[in-house]
Amino acid sequence: MSTAARRAIERVAHSIHRRGLTHGRTGNLAVRDGDHVLLTPTGVSLADIEADQLSVVALDGTHIEGPKPTKEAFLHVAMLRVRPDLNAVVHTHSVYAAAVSCLADVDPDAPIPPLTAYYGMRVGALRMLPYFAPGDPAATSAVEEAARVTHALLLRNHGPVVAGVDLDSAVDALEELEHTAQLFFVTRGLATAPLTPAQLHAFAAPSERSPS
């Protein structure tokens, strides 16, 4: 397996934990490596991840080698299976995004309004999935369906799952989601001016734009 991919997971895992984007032994990362997926193992804090102690699974979720993978491995492989254009997935329990996932009065098709240009560029569309218990593979079909239309998901009463072309891009998008979730709470109850559909459309890749 790629040494560079292993080192990237170790570096990003430590950074995510150091900056408080997850806590305790929560959160997990994945990187596509050829026909396999490198994953953080179960029961290990992201602060303690080591490049030579990662799990390797197939795209169908079969454990190939290394320590037992995170119980949420299915989230990562489900996204990577349906998005061959993306190669990395980050899942955290970051405070503000997780808080949004607990609200009763948000639109599951747009749980966080597009308040900033960088949210439009890095996150774009966000979908919130129904509640599934952590580690419940029954969520697989819901993840696959949503991932076909967006790379950013919010798990109800849980936290965000964000994919990117590489690990750094996925983390950039996750951080922007978390920052905008914070803005959402700061401005809650106040009149805001989210980006318009036309403004968001300008950020979309040409293949994602609807015909004019």
XYZ file of C-alpha atoms in Angstrom:
212
model
C 0.000 0.000 0.000
C 1.123 3.565 -0.713
C 3.461 5.021 1.911
C 2.359 8.531 0.893
C -1.313 7.711 1.538
C -0.471 6.235 4.939
C 1.557 9.290 5.929
C -1.222 11.610 4.743
C -3.752 9.853 6.983
C -1.427 10.088 9.989
C -0.731 13.792 9.349
C -4.360 14.765 8.824
C -5.655 12.636 11.707
C -3.279 14.366 14.130
C -4.192 17.793 12.739
C -7.940 17.166 13.029
C -7.601 16.114 16.660
C -5.174 18.902 17.548
C -7.565 21.550 16.198
C -10.561 20.171 18.067
C -12.547 18.974 15.059
C -13.179 15.738 16.914
C -12.720 14.444 20.448
C -11.820 11.327 22.376
C -11.714 8.287 20.102
C -14.287 9.619 17.651
C -13.841 10.409 13.971
C -12.324 8.391 11.144
C -10.571 8.867 7.803
C -10.274 6.917 4.569
C -8.152 7.172 1.421
C -8.625 5.213 -1.778
C -5.393 3.414 -2.710
C -5.814 1.598 -6.008
C -8.501 -1.055 -5.598
C -8.337 -0.845 -1.800
C -9.188 1.676 0.902
C -6.932 2.678 3.793
C -8.899 3.391 6.984
C -8.242 4.473 10.532
C -8.744 1.511 12.887
C -11.441 1.119 15.496
C -10.908 2.274 19.069
C -7.951 4.577 18.358
C -7.958 8.333 18.925
C -7.039 10.328 15.827
C -4.285 11.825 17.989
C -2.636 8.393 18.148
C -2.985 7.227 14.539
C 0.210 5.754 13.083
C 0.911 5.323 9.387
C 1.916 1.663 9.761
C -1.139 0.772 11.862
C -3.989 1.359 9.414
C -6.720 -0.966 8.226
C -7.032 -2.052 4.608
C -10.423 -2.960 3.146
C -11.810 -3.702 -0.294
C -14.419 -1.440 -1.878
C -17.078 -3.942 -0.809
C -15.965 -3.450 2.803
C -14.116 -6.763 3.179
C -11.283 -6.466 5.720
C -8.034 -7.383 3.967
C -5.227 -6.622 6.398
C -4.143 -4.535 9.356
C -6.080 -3.865 12.567
C -9.861 -4.030 12.662
C -11.262 -1.000 10.797
C -13.539 1.608 12.278
C -17.088 0.351 12.645
C -18.111 3.152 10.297
C -15.959 1.855 7.443
C -19.141 1.267 5.437
C -19.768 5.047 5.306
C -16.416 5.604 3.615
C -16.514 2.727 1.159
C -20.124 3.514 0.225
C -19.160 7.059 -0.768
C -16.032 5.967 -2.619
C -17.905 3.233 -4.515
C -20.383 5.668 -6.052
C -17.916 8.547 -6.489
C -14.946 7.366 -8.563
C -13.985 11.053 -8.912
C -13.290 11.284 -5.174
C -10.508 9.555 -3.244
C -10.792 10.481 0.428
C -13.454 10.719 3.131
C -13.398 12.442 6.517
C -15.959 11.844 9.264
C -15.937 13.807 12.525
C -18.225 14.778 15.385
C -17.284 18.465 15.130
C -19.376 20.467 17.594
C -21.387 22.903 15.474
C -22.122 20.556 12.598
C -23.141 17.851 15.075
C -25.357 20.400 16.839
C -27.136 21.186 13.557
C -27.749 17.460 13.095
C -29.698 17.477 16.386
C -32.095 20.289 15.436
C -35.695 19.403 14.711
C -36.520 22.360 12.461
C -33.964 22.102 9.645
C -34.523 21.170 6.018
C -32.790 17.809 5.353
C -32.071 18.951 1.787
C -30.339 22.113 3.036
C -29.697 21.858 6.804
C -27.207 24.755 6.756
C -27.817 27.852 4.602
C -25.031 28.835 2.173
C -23.939 31.900 4.144
C -20.500 32.425 2.606
C -18.791 32.176 -0.766
C -16.329 29.624 0.593
C -19.195 27.403 1.720
C -20.496 27.600 -1.837
C -17.086 26.722 -3.259
C -16.028 23.965 -0.881
C -19.283 22.421 0.322
C -21.998 23.410 -2.141
C -24.918 21.078 -1.488
C -25.313 19.423 1.921
C -27.778 16.630 2.662
C -28.833 15.369 6.090
C -29.601 11.668 6.297
C -32.193 10.083 8.599
C -30.969 8.730 11.936
C -29.078 5.441 11.948
C -27.246 4.065 14.972
C -23.464 4.524 14.700
C -21.989 1.582 12.826
C -25.364 0.440 11.443
C -24.726 -0.770 7.869
C -28.420 -0.174 7.113
C -27.319 3.397 6.349
C -25.359 2.216 3.308
C -28.085 2.731 0.705
C -28.932 6.195 2.075
C -25.258 7.194 1.931
C -24.883 5.906 -1.624
C -28.000 7.699 -2.828
C -27.002 11.031 -1.283
C -23.358 10.752 -2.353
C -24.418 10.583 -5.989
C -25.563 14.220 -5.767
C -23.219 15.719 -3.156
C -19.877 15.059 -1.499
C -21.041 16.492 1.868
C -23.417 14.617 4.170
C -24.685 15.258 7.682
C -25.755 12.234 9.717
C -28.778 12.951 11.905
C -27.817 13.182 15.600
C -24.241 12.309 14.711
C -21.981 14.478 12.530
C -20.575 15.266 9.072
C -19.138 12.940 6.439
C -17.282 14.765 3.659
C -15.415 13.427 0.628
C -12.836 15.100 -1.613
C -10.449 14.460 -4.464
C -7.800 14.025 -1.787
C -7.595 14.139 1.996
C -6.672 17.820 2.206
C -9.625 18.816 -0.006
C -12.001 16.750 2.116
C -10.720 18.411 5.299
C -10.977 21.883 3.736
C -14.638 21.224 2.947
C -15.306 19.769 6.388
C -13.760 22.805 8.079
C -15.844 25.138 5.930
C -18.970 23.177 6.847
C -18.099 23.427 10.542
C -17.347 27.157 10.293
C -20.624 27.853 8.480
C -22.520 25.780 11.049
C -21.029 28.071 13.702
C -22.150 31.144 11.734
C -25.588 29.564 11.443
C -25.923 29.450 15.230
C -24.441 32.917 15.732
C -26.988 34.396 13.305
C -29.929 32.154 14.235
C -33.025 34.301 14.684
C -31.509 37.188 12.728
C -32.222 38.168 9.135
C -29.478 36.740 6.910
C -28.695 36.927 3.203
C -27.573 33.455 2.061
C -26.120 33.017 -1.398
C -28.763 32.788 -4.107
C -29.169 29.708 -6.329
C -27.571 31.677 -9.184
C -24.571 32.571 -7.018
C -24.180 28.941 -5.941
C -24.566 27.793 -9.542
C -21.516 29.855 -10.485
C -19.349 27.658 -8.234
C -20.535 24.369 -9.748
C -18.314 22.420 -12.109
C -19.523 22.607 -15.727
C -20.725 18.977 -15.584
C -22.871 19.772 -12.528
C -24.658 22.766 -14.051
C -28.158 22.307 -15.348
C -28.776 23.201 -19.002
C -29.563 26.875 -19.534
